């Protein structure tokens, strides 16, 4: 009769039932519960930032070390694209209907997270400066409990632009029809070094419940023509940070382990011979 190899592991020996557990051998990770967790208040911070070169292999490697990355690269085009960098938060991707994009150059991606017991939809949008209008079906994707942020190259006095264009009027009507609110405080969100001008192009809109209880501000410029923008709801949620228990092999009773391993080896050997 063939004999299967028996592999012992120091950790596996220490996970025997209580009656077989040897004093001083040590215990492994137990079941995770609130007694092993630290309770703390967690805030939600959304940072809108333009990063040139973020699609390079070096930049992607560095970002991978700190964040979960959800990307929407441009199809059949060079450069650009959208990206969510997510840290310490579970999320679901939102399927965006191709009908919304249509024949325009609109780029859109979305994620859904659980915040304060409810789903919160966060959508990132961009449309370059061209002659195309915003897709009419875009307003059908104004989801309940949602935040929209991005650059549509839409201009209107409402969010601080120096002029008005047709895309700005179109977008304002969509926002009003869906009862969303602008969070912009008329501060410039784009700087043209070539023309030495500034403009409010990046917009953030949200449902009234969120927009009336949050902080929105333009951060210090880090070299891009689009300064970073921080969106942060005032309310926080309680979370439990579970600490992972680890094996401490330095404190293990290796003599007890050796004796126990020999006993189990002989016992198992007698069963298969």
PDB file of C-alpha atoms in Angstrom:
ATOM      1  CA  UNK A   1       0.000   0.000   0.000  1.00  0.00           C
ATOM      2  CA  UNK A   2       1.307   3.381  -0.885  1.00  0.00           C
ATOM      3  CA  UNK A   3       1.940   5.790   1.935  1.00  0.00           C
ATOM      4  CA  UNK A   4       0.992   9.451   1.749  1.00  0.00           C
ATOM      5  CA  UNK A   5       3.570  11.858   3.152  1.00  0.00           C
ATOM      6  CA  UNK A   6       2.600  13.446   6.450  1.00  0.00           C
ATOM      7  CA  UNK A   7       3.624  17.100   6.703  1.00  0.00           C
ATOM      8  CA  UNK A   8       3.777  18.788  10.107  1.00  0.00           C
ATOM      9  CA  UNK A   9       3.819  22.519  10.679  1.00  0.00           C
ATOM     10  CA  UNK A  10       4.552  24.226  13.971  1.00  0.00           C
ATOM     11  CA  UNK A  11       1.446  26.357  13.590  1.00  0.00           C
ATOM     12  CA  UNK A  12      -0.825  23.431  12.766  1.00  0.00           C
ATOM     13  CA  UNK A  13       0.168  21.553  15.900  1.00  0.00           C
ATOM     14  CA  UNK A  14      -0.896  24.497  18.043  1.00  0.00           C
ATOM     15  CA  UNK A  15      -4.412  24.475  16.580  1.00  0.00           C
ATOM     16  CA  UNK A  16      -5.400  21.162  18.165  1.00  0.00           C
ATOM     17  CA  UNK A  17      -8.557  21.001  20.208  1.00  0.00           C
ATOM     18  CA  UNK A  18      -8.398  22.280  23.770  1.00  0.00           C
ATOM     19  CA  UNK A  19      -7.935  18.841  25.261  1.00  0.00           C
ATOM     20  CA  UNK A  20      -4.893  18.206  23.034  1.00  0.00           C
ATOM     21  CA  UNK A  21      -3.359  21.623  23.539  1.00  0.00           C
ATOM     22  CA  UNK A  22      -0.042  21.586  25.322  1.00  0.00           C
ATOM     23  CA  UNK A  23       0.630  24.305  27.912  1.00  0.00           C
ATOM     24  CA  UNK A  24       3.289  26.706  26.761  1.00  0.00           C
ATOM     25  CA  UNK A  25       3.135  25.657  23.107  1.00  0.00           C
ATOM     26  CA  UNK A  26       1.302  28.822  22.135  1.00  0.00           C
ATOM     27  CA  UNK A  27      -1.917  29.586  20.312  1.00  0.00           C
ATOM     28  CA  UNK A  28      -2.571  30.752  16.802  1.00  0.00           C
ATOM     29  CA  UNK A  29      -5.059  33.263  15.458  1.00  0.00           C
ATOM     30  CA  UNK A  30      -8.435  32.909  17.111  1.00  0.00           C
ATOM     31  CA  UNK A  31     -11.811  34.003  15.805  1.00  0.00           C
ATOM     32  CA  UNK A  32     -12.040  37.705  15.133  1.00  0.00           C
ATOM     33  CA  UNK A  33     -14.539  39.559  17.313  1.00  0.00           C
ATOM     34  CA  UNK A  34     -15.123  43.012  18.699  1.00  0.00           C
ATOM     35  CA  UNK A  35     -13.088  42.193  21.807  1.00  0.00           C
ATOM     36  CA  UNK A  36     -10.027  42.022  19.557  1.00  0.00           C
ATOM     37  CA  UNK A  37     -10.988  45.184  17.681  1.00  0.00           C
ATOM     38  CA  UNK A  38     -10.380  48.849  18.318  1.00  0.00           C
ATOM     39  CA  UNK A  39     -13.328  51.182  17.883  1.00  0.00           C
ATOM     40  CA  UNK A  40     -12.704  54.477  16.136  1.00  0.00           C
ATOM     41  CA  UNK A  41     -14.445  57.144  14.082  1.00  0.00           C
ATOM     42  CA  UNK A  42     -13.666  57.115  10.375  1.00  0.00           C
ATOM     43  CA  UNK A  43     -14.014  60.112   8.063  1.00  0.00           C
ATOM     44  CA  UNK A  44     -14.565  60.053   4.315  1.00  0.00           C
ATOM     45  CA  UNK A  45     -12.207  62.127   2.180  1.00  0.00           C
ATOM     46  CA  UNK A  46     -12.459  62.486  -1.586  1.00  0.00           C
ATOM     47  CA  UNK A  47      -9.519  64.109  -3.331  1.00  0.00           C
ATOM     48  CA  UNK A  48      -9.904  65.264  -6.937  1.00  0.00           C
ATOM     49  CA  UNK A  49      -6.430  65.483  -8.455  1.00  0.00           C
ATOM     50  CA  UNK A  50      -4.869  65.580 -11.913  1.00  0.00           C
ATOM     51  CA  UNK A  51      -1.638  63.569 -12.044  1.00  0.00           C
ATOM     52  CA  UNK A  52       0.392  63.744 -15.218  1.00  0.00           C
ATOM     53  CA  UNK A  53       2.229  60.509 -15.899  1.00  0.00           C
ATOM     54  CA  UNK A  54       0.120  58.406 -13.534  1.00  0.00           C
ATOM     55  CA  UNK A  55      -0.201  55.731 -16.214  1.00  0.00           C
ATOM     56  CA  UNK A  56       3.545  55.153 -16.448  1.00  0.00           C
ATOM     57  CA  UNK A  57       4.831  51.843 -15.117  1.00  0.00           C
ATOM     58  CA  UNK A  58       6.865  53.551 -12.380  1.00  0.00           C
ATOM     59  CA  UNK A  59       3.946  55.639 -11.140  1.00  0.00           C
ATOM     60  CA  UNK A  60       1.598  52.664 -11.245  1.00  0.00           C
ATOM     61  CA  UNK A  61       4.029  50.598  -9.181  1.00  0.00           C
ATOM     62  CA  UNK A  62       4.252  53.286  -6.494  1.00  0.00           C
ATOM     63  CA  UNK A  63       0.493  53.769  -6.372  1.00  0.00           C
ATOM     64  CA  UNK A  64      -0.074  50.026  -6.132  1.00  0.00           C
ATOM     65  CA  UNK A  65       1.863  50.003  -2.866  1.00  0.00           C
ATOM     66  CA  UNK A  66      -0.600  52.319  -1.127  1.00  0.00           C
ATOM     67  CA  UNK A  67      -3.945  52.130  -2.903  1.00  0.00           C
ATOM     68  CA  UNK A  68      -6.432  49.897  -4.565  1.00  0.00           C
ATOM     69  CA  UNK A  69      -6.674  51.197  -8.141  1.00  0.00           C
ATOM     70  CA  UNK A  70      -9.824  51.284 -10.252  1.00  0.00           C
ATOM     71  CA  UNK A  71      -9.061  52.637 -13.719  1.00  0.00           C
ATOM     72  CA  UNK A  72     -10.948  53.603 -16.851  1.00  0.00           C
ATOM     73  CA  UNK A  73      -8.351  54.039 -19.601  1.00  0.00           C
ATOM     74  CA  UNK A  74      -9.148  55.751 -22.855  1.00  0.00           C
ATOM     75  CA  UNK A  75      -9.981  53.348 -25.628  1.00  0.00           C
ATOM     76  CA  UNK A  76      -7.893  53.679 -28.802  1.00  0.00           C
ATOM     77  CA  UNK A  77      -6.448  56.957 -27.572  1.00  0.00           C
ATOM     78  CA  UNK A  78      -3.182  57.947 -25.975  1.00  0.00           C
ATOM     79  CA  UNK A  79      -2.866  59.436 -22.514  1.00  0.00           C
ATOM     80  CA  UNK A  80      -5.534  60.482 -20.104  1.00  0.00           C
ATOM     81  CA  UNK A  81      -8.219  58.324 -18.594  1.00  0.00           C
ATOM     82  CA  UNK A  82      -9.859  58.249 -15.179  1.00  0.00           C
ATOM     83  CA  UNK A  83      -8.722  56.590 -11.985  1.00  0.00           C
ATOM     84  CA  UNK A  84      -9.947  56.001  -8.450  1.00  0.00           C
ATOM     85  CA  UNK A  85      -7.311  55.483  -5.754  1.00  0.00           C
ATOM     86  CA  UNK A  86      -9.011  53.743  -2.847  1.00  0.00           C
ATOM     87  CA  UNK A  87      -7.464  53.044   0.546  1.00  0.00           C
ATOM     88  CA  UNK A  88      -8.913  50.974   3.393  1.00  0.00           C
ATOM     89  CA  UNK A  89     -12.387  50.874   1.853  1.00  0.00           C
ATOM     90  CA  UNK A  90     -14.366  48.155   0.112  1.00  0.00           C
ATOM     91  CA  UNK A  91     -16.179  49.250  -3.034  1.00  0.00           C
ATOM     92  CA  UNK A  92     -18.235  48.050  -5.975  1.00  0.00           C
ATOM     93  CA  UNK A  93     -17.862  49.338  -9.511  1.00  0.00           C
ATOM     94  CA  UNK A  94     -20.866  50.984 -11.151  1.00  0.00           C
ATOM     95  CA  UNK A  95     -21.738  49.837 -14.649  1.00  0.00           C
ATOM     96  CA  UNK A  96     -22.165  52.865 -16.879  1.00  0.00           C
ATOM     97  CA  UNK A  97     -24.466  52.368 -19.840  1.00  0.00           C
ATOM     98  CA  UNK A  98     -22.845  52.912 -23.235  1.00  0.00           C
ATOM     99  CA  UNK A  99     -25.943  54.918 -24.173  1.00  0.00           C
ATOM    100  CA  UNK A 100     -24.837  57.653 -21.798  1.00  0.00           C
ATOM    101  CA  UNK A 101     -21.529  58.147 -23.548  1.00  0.00           C
ATOM    102  CA  UNK A 102     -23.022  57.848 -27.034  1.00  0.00           C
ATOM    103  CA  UNK A 103     -20.881  59.445 -29.737  1.00  0.00           C
ATOM    104  CA  UNK A 104     -19.390  62.022 -27.387  1.00  0.00           C
ATOM    105  CA  UNK A 105     -15.922  62.047 -25.863  1.00  0.00           C
ATOM    106  CA  UNK A 106     -17.393  61.835 -22.377  1.00  0.00           C
ATOM    107  CA  UNK A 107     -15.450  59.664 -19.931  1.00  0.00           C
ATOM    108  CA  UNK A 108     -17.184  58.426 -16.798  1.00  0.00           C
ATOM    109  CA  UNK A 109     -16.552  55.841 -14.107  1.00  0.00           C
ATOM    110  CA  UNK A 110     -18.174  55.187 -10.761  1.00  0.00           C
ATOM    111  CA  UNK A 111     -17.853  53.277  -7.525  1.00  0.00           C
ATOM    112  CA  UNK A 112     -20.297  52.479  -4.737  1.00  0.00           C
ATOM    113  CA  UNK A 113     -19.297  52.331  -1.070  1.00  0.00           C
ATOM    114  CA  UNK A 114     -21.147  51.788   2.171  1.00  0.00           C
ATOM    115  CA  UNK A 115     -21.206  54.961   4.243  1.00  0.00           C
ATOM    116  CA  UNK A 116     -23.105  55.368   7.505  1.00  0.00           C
ATOM    117  CA  UNK A 117     -25.301  52.368   6.769  1.00  0.00           C
ATOM    118  CA  UNK A 118     -26.253  53.454   3.243  1.00  0.00           C
ATOM    119  CA  UNK A 119     -24.813  53.128  -0.236  1.00  0.00           C
ATOM    120  CA  UNK A 120     -22.985  56.173  -1.543  1.00  0.00           C
ATOM    121  CA  UNK A 121     -22.310  56.477  -5.280  1.00  0.00           C
ATOM    122  CA  UNK A 122     -19.220  58.412  -6.377  1.00  0.00           C
ATOM    123  CA  UNK A 123     -18.754  59.208 -10.048  1.00  0.00           C
ATOM    124  CA  UNK A 124     -15.744  60.668 -11.812  1.00  0.00           C
ATOM    125  CA  UNK A 125     -16.388  62.425 -15.124  1.00  0.00           C
ATOM    126  CA  UNK A 126     -14.419  64.205 -17.815  1.00  0.00           C
ATOM    127  CA  UNK A 127     -15.174  65.654 -21.227  1.00  0.00           C
ATOM    128  CA  UNK A 128     -12.504  67.464 -23.244  1.00  0.00           C
ATOM    129  CA  UNK A 129     -12.941  70.900 -24.722  1.00  0.00           C
ATOM    130  CA  UNK A 130     -14.551  70.150 -28.087  1.00  0.00           C
ATOM    131  CA  UNK A 131     -17.715  70.950 -30.024  1.00  0.00           C
ATOM    132  CA  UNK A 132     -19.639  67.974 -28.671  1.00  0.00           C
ATOM    133  CA  UNK A 133     -22.515  68.586 -26.304  1.00  0.00           C
ATOM    134  CA  UNK A 134     -23.065  66.674 -23.092  1.00  0.00           C
ATOM    135  CA  UNK A 135     -25.005  63.445 -23.764  1.00  0.00           C
ATOM    136  CA  UNK A 136     -28.683  63.902 -22.929  1.00  0.00           C
ATOM    137  CA  UNK A 137     -28.753  60.507 -21.214  1.00  0.00           C
ATOM    138  CA  UNK A 138     -26.161  61.693 -18.701  1.00  0.00           C
ATOM    139  CA  UNK A 139     -28.914  63.000 -16.427  1.00  0.00           C
ATOM    140  CA  UNK A 140     -30.400  59.508 -16.277  1.00  0.00           C
ATOM    141  CA  UNK A 141     -27.294  58.485 -14.363  1.00  0.00           C
ATOM    142  CA  UNK A 142     -27.760  61.057 -11.606  1.00  0.00           C
ATOM    143  CA  UNK A 143     -28.173  58.355  -8.990  1.00  0.00           C
ATOM    144  CA  UNK A 144     -29.771  58.767  -5.557  1.00  0.00           C
ATOM    145  CA  UNK A 145     -27.208  59.382  -2.833  1.00  0.00           C
ATOM    146  CA  UNK A 146     -24.465  60.381  -5.247  1.00  0.00           C
ATOM    147  CA  UNK A 147     -21.502  62.687  -5.629  1.00  0.00           C
ATOM    148  CA  UNK A 148     -20.275  63.780  -9.066  1.00  0.00           C
ATOM    149  CA  UNK A 149     -16.882  65.360  -9.517  1.00  0.00           C
ATOM    150  CA  UNK A 150     -14.819  66.124 -12.550  1.00  0.00           C
ATOM    151  CA  UNK A 151     -13.971  68.451 -15.404  1.00  0.00           C
ATOM    152  CA  UNK A 152     -16.568  68.861 -18.138  1.00  0.00           C
ATOM    153  CA  UNK A 153     -15.062  72.060 -19.558  1.00  0.00           C
ATOM    154  CA  UNK A 154     -18.442  73.590 -18.786  1.00  0.00           C
ATOM    155  CA  UNK A 155     -18.565  77.252 -17.789  1.00  0.00           C
ATOM    156  CA  UNK A 156     -21.179  79.175 -15.831  1.00  0.00           C
ATOM    157  CA  UNK A 157     -21.282  81.978 -13.297  1.00  0.00           C
ATOM    158  CA  UNK A 158     -23.047  79.657 -10.829  1.00  0.00           C
ATOM    159  CA  UNK A 159     -19.847  77.765  -9.992  1.00  0.00           C
ATOM    160  CA  UNK A 160     -17.475  80.686 -10.475  1.00  0.00           C
ATOM    161  CA  UNK A 161     -16.579  80.715 -14.176  1.00  0.00           C
ATOM    162  CA  UNK A 162     -15.690  84.008 -15.811  1.00  0.00           C
ATOM    163  CA  UNK A 163     -18.074  83.349 -18.706  1.00  0.00           C
ATOM    164  CA  UNK A 164     -20.872  81.048 -19.849  1.00  0.00           C
ATOM    165  CA  UNK A 165     -20.794  78.476 -22.632  1.00  0.00           C
ATOM    166  CA  UNK A 166     -23.549  76.247 -24.012  1.00  0.00           C
ATOM    167  CA  UNK A 167     -22.203  73.196 -22.215  1.00  0.00           C
ATOM    168  CA  UNK A 168     -22.377  75.089 -18.925  1.00  0.00           C
ATOM    169  CA  UNK A 169     -26.022  76.000 -19.511  1.00  0.00           C
ATOM    170  CA  UNK A 170     -26.779  72.412 -20.483  1.00  0.00           C
ATOM    171  CA  UNK A 171     -25.128  70.997 -17.373  1.00  0.00           C
ATOM    172  CA  UNK A 172     -26.799  73.536 -15.058  1.00  0.00           C
ATOM    173  CA  UNK A 173     -30.230  72.512 -16.389  1.00  0.00           C
ATOM    174  CA  UNK A 174     -29.427  68.823 -15.764  1.00  0.00           C
ATOM    175  CA  UNK A 175     -28.351  69.534 -12.197  1.00  0.00           C
ATOM    176  CA  UNK A 176     -31.467  71.609 -11.488  1.00  0.00           C
ATOM    177  CA  UNK A 177     -33.790  68.985 -12.990  1.00  0.00           C
ATOM    178  CA  UNK A 178     -32.343  66.311 -10.700  1.00  0.00           C
ATOM    179  CA  UNK A 179     -32.285  68.586  -7.622  1.00  0.00           C
ATOM    180  CA  UNK A 180     -28.542  68.266  -7.087  1.00  0.00           C
ATOM    181  CA  UNK A 181     -26.503  71.091  -5.602  1.00  0.00           C
ATOM    182  CA  UNK A 182     -23.130  72.603  -6.495  1.00  0.00           C
ATOM    183  CA  UNK A 183     -20.437  72.514  -3.864  1.00  0.00           C
ATOM    184  CA  UNK A 184     -18.065  74.929  -5.620  1.00  0.00           C
ATOM    185  CA  UNK A 185     -17.427  78.175  -3.781  1.00  0.00           C
ATOM    186  CA  UNK A 186     -16.492  80.127  -6.954  1.00  0.00           C
ATOM    187  CA  UNK A 187     -12.777  79.541  -6.327  1.00  0.00           C
ATOM    188  CA  UNK A 188     -10.751  78.892  -9.533  1.00  0.00           C
ATOM    189  CA  UNK A 189     -10.072  75.230 -10.289  1.00  0.00           C
ATOM    190  CA  UNK A 190      -7.929  75.669 -13.406  1.00  0.00           C
ATOM    191  CA  UNK A 191      -4.896  77.839 -14.169  1.00  0.00           C
ATOM    192  CA  UNK A 192      -3.582  78.484 -17.643  1.00  0.00           C
ATOM    193  CA  UNK A 193       0.135  79.225 -17.527  1.00  0.00           C
ATOM    194  CA  UNK A 194       0.130  79.960 -21.245  1.00  0.00           C
ATOM    195  CA  UNK A 195      -2.536  82.650 -21.072  1.00  0.00           C
ATOM    196  CA  UNK A 196      -1.965  83.630 -17.431  1.00  0.00           C
ATOM    197  CA  UNK A 197      -5.640  83.110 -16.646  1.00  0.00           C
ATOM    198  CA  UNK A 198      -7.743  81.170 -14.158  1.00  0.00           C
ATOM    199  CA  UNK A 199     -11.117  79.513 -14.455  1.00  0.00           C
ATOM    200  CA  UNK A 200     -13.584  77.323 -12.558  1.00  0.00           C
ATOM    201  CA  UNK A 201     -13.798  74.163 -14.669  1.00  0.00           C
ATOM    202  CA  UNK A 202     -13.831  71.311 -12.149  1.00  0.00           C
ATOM    203  CA  UNK A 203     -17.256  70.977 -10.564  1.00  0.00           C
ATOM    204  CA  UNK A 204     -18.565  68.920  -7.671  1.00  0.00           C
ATOM    205  CA  UNK A 205     -22.269  68.246  -7.235  1.00  0.00           C
ATOM    206  CA  UNK A 206     -24.091  66.184  -4.631  1.00  0.00           C
ATOM    207  CA  UNK A 207     -27.526  65.481  -3.245  1.00  0.00           C
ATOM    208  CA  UNK A 208     -28.764  68.138  -0.780  1.00  0.00           C
ATOM    209  CA  UNK A 209     -28.224  65.963   2.322  1.00  0.00           C
ATOM    210  CA  UNK A 210     -24.527  65.682   1.535  1.00  0.00           C
ATOM    211  CA  UNK A 211     -23.930  69.136   0.132  1.00  0.00           C
ATOM    212  CA  UNK A 212     -25.268  70.895   3.232  1.00  0.00           C
ATOM    213  CA  UNK A 213     -23.038  68.992   5.640  1.00  0.00           C
ATOM    214  CA  UNK A 214     -19.595  68.839   4.094  1.00  0.00           C
ATOM    215  CA  UNK A 215     -16.384  70.738   3.495  1.00  0.00           C
ATOM    216  CA  UNK A 216     -15.219  71.565  -0.036  1.00  0.00           C
ATOM    217  CA  UNK A 217     -12.002  73.418  -0.685  1.00  0.00           C
ATOM    218  CA  UNK A 218      -9.303  73.907  -3.279  1.00  0.00           C
ATOM    219  CA  UNK A 219      -5.900  72.837  -1.990  1.00  0.00           C
ATOM    220  CA  UNK A 220      -2.478  74.264  -2.674  1.00  0.00           C
ATOM    221  CA  UNK A 221      -1.285  73.819  -6.242  1.00  0.00           C
ATOM    222  CA  UNK A 222       1.229  70.989  -6.691  1.00  0.00           C
ATOM    223  CA  UNK A 223       2.348  71.967 -10.189  1.00  0.00           C
ATOM    224  CA  UNK A 224      -0.628  70.845 -12.271  1.00  0.00           C
ATOM    225  CA  UNK A 225      -2.880  73.287 -14.112  1.00  0.00           C
ATOM    226  CA  UNK A 226      -5.712  71.743 -12.071  1.00  0.00           C
ATOM    227  CA  UNK A 227      -5.255  72.219  -8.300  1.00  0.00           C
ATOM    228  CA  UNK A 228      -6.375  69.412  -6.020  1.00  0.00           C
ATOM    229  CA  UNK A 229      -9.848  69.585  -4.502  1.00  0.00           C
ATOM    230  CA  UNK A 230     -10.871  68.033  -1.193  1.00  0.00           C
ATOM    231  CA  UNK A 231     -14.418  66.964  -0.429  1.00  0.00           C
ATOM    232  CA  UNK A 232     -15.156  65.766   3.112  1.00  0.00           C
ATOM    233  CA  UNK A 233     -18.544  65.171   4.785  1.00  0.00           C
ATOM    234  CA  UNK A 234     -18.717  66.540   8.321  1.00  0.00           C
ATOM    235  CA  UNK A 235     -20.253  63.372   9.728  1.00  0.00           C
ATOM    236  CA  UNK A 236     -18.134  60.333  10.448  1.00  0.00           C
ATOM    237  CA  UNK A 237     -18.969  56.691  10.928  1.00  0.00           C
ATOM    238  CA  UNK A 238     -17.953  54.243  13.633  1.00  0.00           C
ATOM    239  CA  UNK A 239     -15.773  51.408  12.431  1.00  0.00           C
ATOM    240  CA  UNK A 240     -13.921  48.571  14.095  1.00  0.00           C
ATOM    241  CA  UNK A 241     -10.329  48.001  13.174  1.00  0.00           C
ATOM    242  CA  UNK A 242      -9.601  44.332  13.674  1.00  0.00           C
ATOM    243  CA  UNK A 243      -6.074  43.592  14.745  1.00  0.00           C
ATOM    244  CA  UNK A 244      -4.625  40.501  13.113  1.00  0.00           C
ATOM    245  CA  UNK A 245      -3.227  38.043  15.620  1.00  0.00           C
ATOM    246  CA  UNK A 246       0.047  36.475  14.554  1.00  0.00           C
ATOM    247  CA  UNK A 247       2.100  33.477  15.589  1.00  0.00           C
ATOM    248  CA  UNK A 248       4.960  34.217  17.974  1.00  0.00           C
ATOM    249  CA  UNK A 249       7.380  31.432  17.163  1.00  0.00           C
ATOM    250  CA  UNK A 250       9.995  32.799  19.551  1.00  0.00           C
ATOM    251  CA  UNK A 251       7.765  31.905  22.499  1.00  0.00           C
ATOM    252  CA  UNK A 252       6.810  28.460  21.226  1.00  0.00           C
ATOM    253  CA  UNK A 253       7.700  25.398  23.274  1.00  0.00           C
ATOM    254  CA  UNK A 254       9.658  23.575  20.569  1.00  0.00           C
ATOM    255  CA  UNK A 255      10.446  20.571  22.752  1.00  0.00           C
ATOM    256  CA  UNK A 256       6.748  20.066  23.388  1.00  0.00           C
ATOM    257  CA  UNK A 257       6.126  20.498  19.675  1.00  0.00           C
ATOM    258  CA  UNK A 258       8.743  17.838  18.821  1.00  0.00           C
ATOM    259  CA  UNK A 259       7.331  15.371  21.342  1.00  0.00           C
ATOM    260  CA  UNK A 260       3.791  15.954  20.137  1.00  0.00           C
ATOM    261  CA  UNK A 261       4.795  15.645  16.483  1.00  0.00           C
ATOM    262  CA  UNK A 262       6.430  12.279  17.118  1.00  0.00           C
ATOM    263  CA  UNK A 263       3.320  10.985  18.899  1.00  0.00           C
ATOM    264  CA  UNK A 264       1.060  12.102  16.044  1.00  0.00           C
ATOM    265  CA  UNK A 265       3.415  10.696  13.456  1.00  0.00           C
ATOM    266  CA  UNK A 266       3.378   7.241  15.073  1.00  0.00           C
ATOM    267  CA  UNK A 267      -0.400   7.386  15.502  1.00  0.00           C
ATOM    268  CA  UNK A 268      -1.029   8.330  11.864  1.00  0.00           C
ATOM    269  CA  UNK A 269       1.535   5.856  10.617  1.00  0.00           C
ATOM    270  CA  UNK A 270      -0.281   3.008  12.325  1.00  0.00           C
ATOM    271  CA  UNK A 271      -3.534   4.030  10.614  1.00  0.00           C
ATOM    272  CA  UNK A 272      -2.188   3.848   7.054  1.00  0.00           C
ATOM    273  CA  UNK A 273      -0.079   0.666   7.350  1.00  0.00           C
TER     274      UNK A 273
END
